[in-house]
PDB file of C-alpha atoms and ligand atoms in Angstrom:
ATOM      1  CA  MET A  25     -63.196 -26.068  32.202  1.00  0.00           C
ATOM      2  CA  SER A  26     -59.708 -26.326  30.699  1.00  0.00           C
ATOM      3  CA  GLU A  27     -57.838 -29.523  31.669  1.00  0.00           C
ATOM      4  CA  THR A  28     -54.230 -29.223  32.801  1.00  0.00           C
ATOM      5  CA  ALA A  29     -51.900 -31.673  31.074  1.00  0.00           C
ATOM      6  CA  LYS A  30     -48.983 -33.160  33.033  1.00  0.00           C
ATOM      7  CA  ALA A  31     -45.476 -32.886  31.592  1.00  0.00           C
ATOM      8  CA  GLY A  32     -43.693 -36.032  30.371  1.00  0.00           C
ATOM      9  CA  LYS A  33     -46.785 -37.763  28.974  1.00  0.00           C
ATOM     10  CA  THR A  34     -48.701 -37.137  25.771  1.00  0.00           C
ATOM     11  CA  GLY A  35     -52.213 -35.733  25.828  1.00  0.00           C
ATOM     12  CA  LEU A  36     -53.374 -39.010  24.282  1.00  0.00           C
ATOM     13  CA  GLN A  37     -52.003 -40.985  27.277  1.00  0.00           C
ATOM     14  CA  GLN A  38     -53.768 -38.596  29.659  1.00  0.00           C
ATOM     15  CA  GLY A  39     -57.023 -38.506  27.669  1.00  0.00           C
ATOM     16  CA  ILE A  40     -56.640 -34.766  27.140  1.00  0.00           C
ATOM     17  CA  GLN A  41     -57.384 -33.229  23.755  1.00  0.00           C
ATOM     18  CA  LEU A  42     -56.495 -29.849  22.326  1.00  0.00           C
ATOM     19  CA  CYS A  43     -59.061 -27.791  20.426  1.00  0.00           C
ATOM     20  CA  ARG A  44     -57.434 -26.519  17.231  1.00  0.00           C
ATOM     21  CA  VAL A  45     -59.815 -23.542  17.112  1.00  0.00           C
ATOM     22  CA  CYS A  46     -59.650 -22.023  20.624  1.00  0.00           C
ATOM     23  CA  PHE A  47     -56.490 -23.921  21.782  1.00  0.00           C
ATOM     24  CA  LYS A  48     -58.111 -25.011  25.090  1.00  0.00           C
ATOM     25  CA  ASN A  49     -57.563 -28.503  26.508  1.00  0.00           C
ATOM     26  CA  SER A  50     -60.480 -30.689  27.500  1.00  0.00           C
ATOM     27  CA  ASN A  51     -61.076 -34.203  28.832  1.00  0.00           C
ATOM     28  CA  GLN A  52     -61.827 -36.608  25.988  1.00  0.00           C
ATOM     29  CA  LYS A  53     -64.124 -38.850  28.089  1.00  0.00           C
ATOM     30  CA  GLN A  54     -66.272 -35.916  29.245  1.00  0.00           C
ATOM     31  CA  HIS A  55     -66.347 -34.163  25.848  1.00  0.00           C
ATOM     32  CA  PRO A  56     -65.805 -36.810  23.129  1.00  0.00           C
ATOM     33  CA  ASP A  57     -66.861 -34.815  20.036  1.00  0.00           C
ATOM     34  CA  ILE A  58     -67.445 -31.150  20.834  1.00  0.00           C
ATOM     35  CA  CYS A  59     -65.110 -28.593  22.446  1.00  0.00           C
ATOM     36  CA  PRO A  60     -66.731 -27.432  25.728  1.00  0.00           C
ATOM     37  CA  ASN A  61     -65.267 -23.968  25.246  1.00  0.00           C
ATOM     38  CA  CYS A  62     -66.106 -23.059  21.638  1.00  0.00           C
ATOM     39  CA  SER A  63     -68.433 -25.935  20.517  1.00  0.00           C
ATOM     40  CA  ASN A  64     -66.302 -26.851  17.518  1.00  0.00           C
ATOM     41  CA  PRO A  65     -65.725 -30.519  16.590  1.00  0.00           C
ATOM     42  CA  ILE A  66     -62.792 -31.947  18.549  1.00  0.00           C
ATOM     43  CA  SER A  67     -60.808 -35.210  18.579  1.00  0.00           C
ATOM     44  CA  LEU A  68     -57.625 -36.578  20.137  1.00  0.00           C
ATOM     45  CA  ARG A  69     -55.999 -36.806  16.683  1.00  0.00           C
ATOM     46  CA  LYS A  70     -56.949 -35.646  13.176  1.00  0.00           C
ATOM     47  CA  LYS A  71     -58.989 -38.482  11.663  1.00  0.00           C
ATOM     48  CA  ASN A  72     -57.216 -40.630   9.006  1.00  0.00           C
ATOM     49  CA  SER A  73     -54.335 -38.152   9.015  1.00  0.00           C
ATOM     50  CA  LEU A  74     -51.696 -40.490   7.512  1.00  0.00           C
ATOM     51  CA  GLN A  75     -54.031 -41.817   4.791  1.00  0.00           C
ATOM     52  CA  LYS A  76     -55.006 -38.278   3.732  1.00  0.00           C
ATOM     53  CA  THR A  77     -51.357 -37.140   3.737  1.00  0.00           C
ATOM     54  CA  TRP A  78     -50.323 -40.161   1.607  1.00  0.00           C
ATOM     55  CA  ALA A  79     -53.196 -39.652  -0.857  1.00  0.00           C
ATOM     56  CA  LEU A  80     -52.367 -35.954  -1.293  1.00  0.00           C
ATOM     57  CA  LEU A  81     -48.625 -36.622  -1.623  1.00  0.00           C
ATOM     58  CA  LEU A  82     -49.197 -39.268  -4.315  1.00  0.00           C
ATOM     59  CA  THR A  83     -51.550 -36.885  -6.158  1.00  0.00           C
ATOM     60  CA  ALA A  84     -48.852 -34.186  -5.970  1.00  0.00           C
ATOM     61  CA  VAL A  85     -46.281 -36.620  -7.457  1.00  0.00           C
ATOM     62  CA  MET A  86     -48.719 -37.468 -10.280  1.00  0.00           C
ATOM     63  CA  PHE A  87     -49.276 -33.796 -11.173  1.00  0.00           C
ATOM     64  CA  LEU A  88     -45.532 -33.154 -10.975  1.00  0.00           C
ATOM     65  CA  ILE A  89     -45.115 -35.163 -14.216  1.00  0.00           C
ATOM     66  CA  PRO A  90     -47.380 -33.032 -16.499  1.00  0.00           C
ATOM     67  CA  ALA A  91     -46.119 -29.918 -14.679  1.00  0.00           C
ATOM     68  CA  ASN A  92     -42.625 -30.679 -15.939  1.00  0.00           C
ATOM     69  CA  ILE A  93     -43.201 -32.195 -19.387  1.00  0.00           C
ATOM     70  CA  TYR A  94     -45.909 -29.867 -20.784  1.00  0.00           C
ATOM     71  CA  PRO A  95     -45.436 -26.164 -21.614  1.00  0.00           C
ATOM     72  CA  ILE A  96     -45.915 -23.880 -18.622  1.00  0.00           C
ATOM     73  CA  THR A  97     -45.944 -20.731 -20.780  1.00  0.00           C
ATOM     74  CA  TYR A  98     -46.445 -19.851 -24.453  1.00  0.00           C
ATOM     75  CA  LEU A  99     -44.600 -16.846 -25.783  1.00  0.00           C
ATOM     76  CA  LEU A 100     -46.241 -15.236 -28.817  1.00  0.00           C
ATOM     77  CA  LYS A 101     -43.614 -13.380 -30.825  1.00  0.00           C
ATOM     78  CA  ASN A 102     -44.120 -12.121 -34.401  1.00  0.00           C
ATOM     79  CA  SER A 103     -47.228 -14.341 -34.779  1.00  0.00           C
ATOM     80  CA  THR A 104     -45.246 -17.455 -33.784  1.00  0.00           C
ATOM     81  CA  LEU A 105     -46.035 -19.379 -30.599  1.00  0.00           C
ATOM     82  CA  TYR A 106     -42.990 -20.521 -28.589  1.00  0.00           C
ATOM     83  CA  PRO A 107     -43.862 -23.110 -25.888  1.00  0.00           C
ATOM     84  CA  ASP A 108     -41.682 -23.320 -22.776  1.00  0.00           C
ATOM     85  CA  THR A 109     -41.589 -26.048 -20.147  1.00  0.00           C
ATOM     86  CA  ILE A 110     -40.368 -25.179 -16.620  1.00  0.00           C
ATOM     87  CA  PHE A 111     -36.888 -26.416 -17.510  1.00  0.00           C
ATOM     88  CA  SER A 112     -36.609 -24.825 -20.988  1.00  0.00           C
ATOM     89  CA  GLY A 113     -38.014 -21.611 -19.457  1.00  0.00           C
ATOM     90  CA  ILE A 114     -35.166 -21.593 -16.932  1.00  0.00           C
ATOM     91  CA  LEU A 115     -32.629 -22.175 -19.736  1.00  0.00           C
ATOM     92  CA  SER A 116     -34.065 -19.344 -21.851  1.00  0.00           C
ATOM     93  CA  LEU A 117     -34.024 -17.039 -18.799  1.00  0.00           C
ATOM     94  CA  ILE A 118     -30.305 -17.848 -18.388  1.00  0.00           C
ATOM     95  CA  ASP A 119     -29.759 -17.193 -22.132  1.00  0.00           C
ATOM     96  CA  SER A 120     -31.540 -13.837 -21.823  1.00  0.00           C
ATOM     97  CA  ASP A 121     -29.130 -12.947 -18.976  1.00  0.00           C
ATOM     98  CA  MET A 122     -31.877 -13.006 -16.317  1.00  0.00           C
ATOM     99  CA  LYS A 123     -29.914 -15.340 -14.046  1.00  0.00           C
ATOM    100  CA  ILE A 124     -31.510 -14.131 -10.772  1.00  0.00           C
ATOM    101  CA  ILE A 125     -35.062 -14.756 -12.062  1.00  0.00           C
ATOM    102  CA  ALA A 126     -33.858 -18.111 -13.487  1.00  0.00           C
ATOM    103  CA  CYS A 127     -32.524 -18.982 -10.026  1.00  0.00           C
ATOM    104  CA  ILE A 128     -35.823 -17.987  -8.309  1.00  0.00           C
ATOM    105  CA  VAL A 129     -37.868 -20.026 -10.819  1.00  0.00           C
ATOM    106  CA  PHE A 130     -35.513 -23.028 -10.421  1.00  0.00           C
ATOM    107  CA  ILE A 131     -35.745 -22.966  -6.610  1.00  0.00           C
ATOM    108  CA  ALA A 132     -39.497 -22.233  -6.489  1.00  0.00           C
ATOM    109  CA  SER A 133     -40.618 -24.621  -9.219  1.00  0.00           C
ATOM    110  CA  ILE A 134     -38.189 -27.540  -9.027  1.00  0.00           C
ATOM    111  CA  VAL A 135     -36.227 -27.594  -5.752  1.00  0.00           C
ATOM    112  CA  VAL A 136     -38.999 -26.570  -3.297  1.00  0.00           C
ATOM    113  CA  PRO A 137     -41.835 -28.876  -4.513  1.00  0.00           C
ATOM    114  CA  ILE A 138     -39.527 -31.919  -4.801  1.00  0.00           C
ATOM    115  CA  LEU A 139     -37.892 -31.274  -1.400  1.00  0.00           C
ATOM    116  CA  LYS A 140     -41.301 -30.753   0.164  1.00  0.00           C
ATOM    117  CA  ILE A 141     -42.680 -34.022  -1.233  1.00  0.00           C
ATOM    118  CA  ILE A 142     -39.539 -35.994  -0.222  1.00  0.00           C
ATOM    119  CA  GLY A 143     -39.436 -34.372   3.245  1.00  0.00           C
ATOM    120  CA  LEU A 144     -43.128 -34.949   3.972  1.00  0.00           C
ATOM    121  CA  ALA A 145     -42.895 -38.522   2.653  1.00  0.00           C
ATOM    122  CA  ALA A 146     -39.838 -39.185   4.890  1.00  0.00           C
ATOM    123  CA  ILE A 147     -41.637 -37.914   8.037  1.00  0.00           C
ATOM    124  CA  THR A 148     -44.826 -39.810   7.127  1.00  0.00           C
ATOM    125  CA  ILE A 149     -42.819 -43.031   6.566  1.00  0.00           C
ATOM    126  CA  ALA A 150     -41.016 -42.527   9.920  1.00  0.00           C
ATOM    127  CA  VAL A 151     -44.382 -42.128  11.694  1.00  0.00           C
ATOM    128  CA  HIS A 152     -46.024 -44.955   9.757  1.00  0.00           C
ATOM    129  CA  PHE A 153     -43.298 -47.501  10.612  1.00  0.00           C
ATOM    130  CA  LYS A 154     -42.674 -46.032  14.094  1.00  0.00           C
ATOM    131  CA  TYR A 155     -38.957 -45.411  13.521  1.00  0.00           C
ATOM    132  CA  LYS A 156     -37.111 -44.373  16.674  1.00  0.00           C
ATOM    133  CA  LEU A 157     -36.135 -40.792  15.880  1.00  0.00           C
ATOM    134  CA  ASP A 158     -35.927 -37.569  17.876  1.00  0.00           C
ATOM    135  CA  PRO A 159     -39.518 -36.206  17.756  1.00  0.00           C
ATOM    136  CA  LYS A 160     -38.363 -32.611  18.307  1.00  0.00           C
ATOM    137  CA  LYS A 161     -36.030 -32.793  15.284  1.00  0.00           C
ATOM    138  CA  GLN A 162     -38.833 -34.319  13.188  1.00  0.00           C
ATOM    139  CA  PHE A 163     -41.181 -31.546  14.263  1.00  0.00           C
ATOM    140  CA  ILE A 164     -38.605 -28.852  13.388  1.00  0.00           C
ATOM    141  CA  ALA A 165     -38.085 -30.516   9.975  1.00  0.00           C
ATOM    142  CA  PHE A 166     -41.865 -30.588   9.423  1.00  0.00           C
ATOM    143  CA  SER A 167     -42.252 -26.910  10.385  1.00  0.00           C
ATOM    144  CA  PHE A 168     -39.402 -25.993   8.016  1.00  0.00           C
ATOM    145  CA  ILE A 169     -40.973 -27.990   5.149  1.00  0.00           C
ATOM    146  CA  GLU A 170     -44.328 -26.324   5.812  1.00  0.00           C
ATOM    147  CA  TRP A 171     -42.736 -22.856   5.841  1.00  0.00           C
ATOM    148  CA  VAL A 172     -40.554 -23.364   2.769  1.00  0.00           C
ATOM    149  CA  GLY A 173     -43.422 -24.962   0.787  1.00  0.00           C
ATOM    150  CA  LYS A 174     -45.308 -21.684   0.774  1.00  0.00           C
ATOM    151  CA  TRP A 175     -42.569 -20.200  -1.413  1.00  0.00           C
ATOM    152  CA  SER A 176     -43.412 -22.456  -4.372  1.00  0.00           C
ATOM    153  CA  VAL A 177     -46.401 -20.167  -4.976  1.00  0.00           C
ATOM    154  CA  LEU A 178     -43.727 -17.655  -6.028  1.00  0.00           C
ATOM    155  CA  ASP A 179     -43.401 -19.496  -9.332  1.00  0.00           C
ATOM    156  CA  LEU A 180     -47.076 -18.908 -10.159  1.00  0.00           C
ATOM    157  CA  PHE A 181     -46.537 -15.291  -9.153  1.00  0.00           C
ATOM    158  CA  VAL A 182     -43.620 -15.025 -11.630  1.00  0.00           C
ATOM    159  CA  ILE A 183     -45.811 -16.517 -14.422  1.00  0.00           C
ATOM    160  CA  SER A 184     -48.704 -14.138 -13.693  1.00  0.00           C
ATOM    161  CA  LEU A 185     -46.221 -11.248 -13.587  1.00  0.00           C
ATOM    162  CA  MET A 186     -44.781 -12.308 -16.965  1.00  0.00           C
ATOM    163  CA  VAL A 187     -48.296 -12.579 -18.446  1.00  0.00           C
ATOM    164  CA  ALA A 188     -49.079  -9.056 -17.202  1.00  0.00           C
ATOM    165  CA  VAL A 189     -45.743  -7.466 -18.178  1.00  0.00           C
ATOM    166  CA  PHE A 190     -45.426  -9.030 -21.648  1.00  0.00           C
ATOM    167  CA  ASP A 191     -49.026  -8.607 -22.693  1.00  0.00           C
ATOM    168  CA  LYS A 192     -48.460  -5.967 -25.362  1.00  0.00           C
ATOM    169  CA  GLY A 193     -51.039  -7.174 -27.880  1.00  0.00           C
ATOM    170  CA  ASN A 194     -50.122  -9.299 -30.886  1.00  0.00           C
ATOM    171  CA  LEU A 195     -46.404  -8.473 -31.047  1.00  0.00           C
ATOM    172  CA  LEU A 196     -45.320 -10.082 -27.782  1.00  0.00           C
ATOM    173  CA  SER A 197     -47.576 -11.940 -25.370  1.00  0.00           C
ATOM    174  CA  VAL A 198     -47.204 -14.668 -22.759  1.00  0.00           C
ATOM    175  CA  TYR A 199     -49.945 -17.226 -22.129  1.00  0.00           C
ATOM    176  CA  PRO A 200     -50.030 -19.815 -19.336  1.00  0.00           C
ATOM    177  CA  GLY A 201     -49.878 -23.439 -20.558  1.00  0.00           C
ATOM    178  CA  ILE A 202     -51.345 -26.710 -19.240  1.00  0.00           C
ATOM    179  CA  ALA A 203     -48.339 -27.229 -16.921  1.00  0.00           C
ATOM    180  CA  ALA A 204     -49.304 -24.042 -15.034  1.00  0.00           C
ATOM    181  CA  SER A 205     -52.566 -25.707 -13.919  1.00  0.00           C
ATOM    182  CA  SER A 206     -50.705 -28.944 -13.067  1.00  0.00           C
ATOM    183  CA  PHE A 207     -48.112 -26.999 -11.089  1.00  0.00           C
ATOM    184  CA  THR A 208     -50.873 -25.138  -9.183  1.00  0.00           C
ATOM    185  CA  LEU A 209     -52.320 -28.556  -8.252  1.00  0.00           C
ATOM    186  CA  VAL A 210     -48.865 -29.775  -7.095  1.00  0.00           C
ATOM    187  CA  VAL A 211     -48.542 -26.726  -4.814  1.00  0.00           C
ATOM    188  CA  LEU A 212     -52.128 -27.113  -3.562  1.00  0.00           C
ATOM    189  CA  CYS A 213     -51.757 -30.860  -2.883  1.00  0.00           C
ATOM    190  CA  THR A 214     -48.500 -30.412  -0.949  1.00  0.00           C
ATOM    191  CA  LEU A 215     -50.051 -27.571   1.105  1.00  0.00           C
ATOM    192  CA  LEU A 216     -53.068 -29.774   1.905  1.00  0.00           C
ATOM    193  CA  ALA A 217     -50.806 -32.786   2.612  1.00  0.00           C
ATOM    194  CA  ALA A 218     -48.862 -30.769   5.209  1.00  0.00           C
ATOM    195  CA  ASN A 219     -52.168 -29.538   6.622  1.00  0.00           C
ATOM    196  CA  SER A 220     -53.607 -33.089   6.885  1.00  0.00           C
ATOM    197  CA  PHE A 221     -50.571 -34.359   8.760  1.00  0.00           C
ATOM    198  CA  ASP A 222     -51.159 -34.415  12.521  1.00  0.00           C
ATOM    199  CA  THR A 223     -47.778 -33.530  14.062  1.00  0.00           C
ATOM    200  CA  ARG A 224     -48.804 -35.208  17.354  1.00  0.00           C
ATOM    201  CA  LEU A 225     -48.473 -38.554  15.547  1.00  0.00           C
ATOM    202  CA  ILE A 226     -44.694 -37.969  15.603  1.00  0.00           C
ATOM    203  CA  TRP A 227     -44.786 -38.357  19.420  1.00  0.00           C
ATOM    204  CA  ASP A 228     -47.283 -41.238  19.283  1.00  0.00           C
ATOM    205  CA  ALA A 229     -44.885 -43.151  17.011  1.00  0.00           C
ATOM    206  CA  GLN A 230     -42.180 -42.908  19.702  1.00  0.00           C
ATOM    207  CA  ASN A 231     -44.476 -44.102  22.497  1.00  0.00           C
ATOM    208  CA  ASN A 232     -45.606 -47.378  20.866  1.00  0.00           C
ATOM    209  CA  GLU A 233     -48.995 -47.625  22.510  1.00  0.00           C
TER     210      GLU A 233
HETATM  211 ZN1   ZN B  26     -62.482 -24.932  21.212  1.00  0.00          ZN
END
């Protein structure tokens, strides 16, 4: 039942499609919509992959603005509320001599999301305009972006840890601010953007069909 693909040509050129559930190949003409092995929906490429990736990337960029200008945490100390944005939070962590945590927060909340958005946008642009680039290198870059992007969840973990550790009643408490929700949406949108991107399009862009 499984079709054997020949080396040197893409599955698209040979009319062979890969099921992303059971990882079996099948002939697109014989089985246009349903995988003959596991009966899950199947197609040669993810539908509207580039459009979905663009939409999610632009949404991530939009949420990046409130995530950085609004307070991500509120520190309640002696009945006074001290708001902290991502950046001022990093500065106060440095002031409190917690340089390692400051470094983790800086990498997880500023460097990783921005690099991920720029990296994904660069690969999507290259595919969109069919730039002649090494597809293997693009794929490695994509896999790295996808792997590194997961670490931005670390920032939310640090916030939830701070909320749990500092919650000592009215004397000293930490509350998440509006930027925490925006930041969660940035992370979610970039994860979904990477997921919507069909890596096979990288090879299609080089073949100019
Ligand atoms: Zn299948």
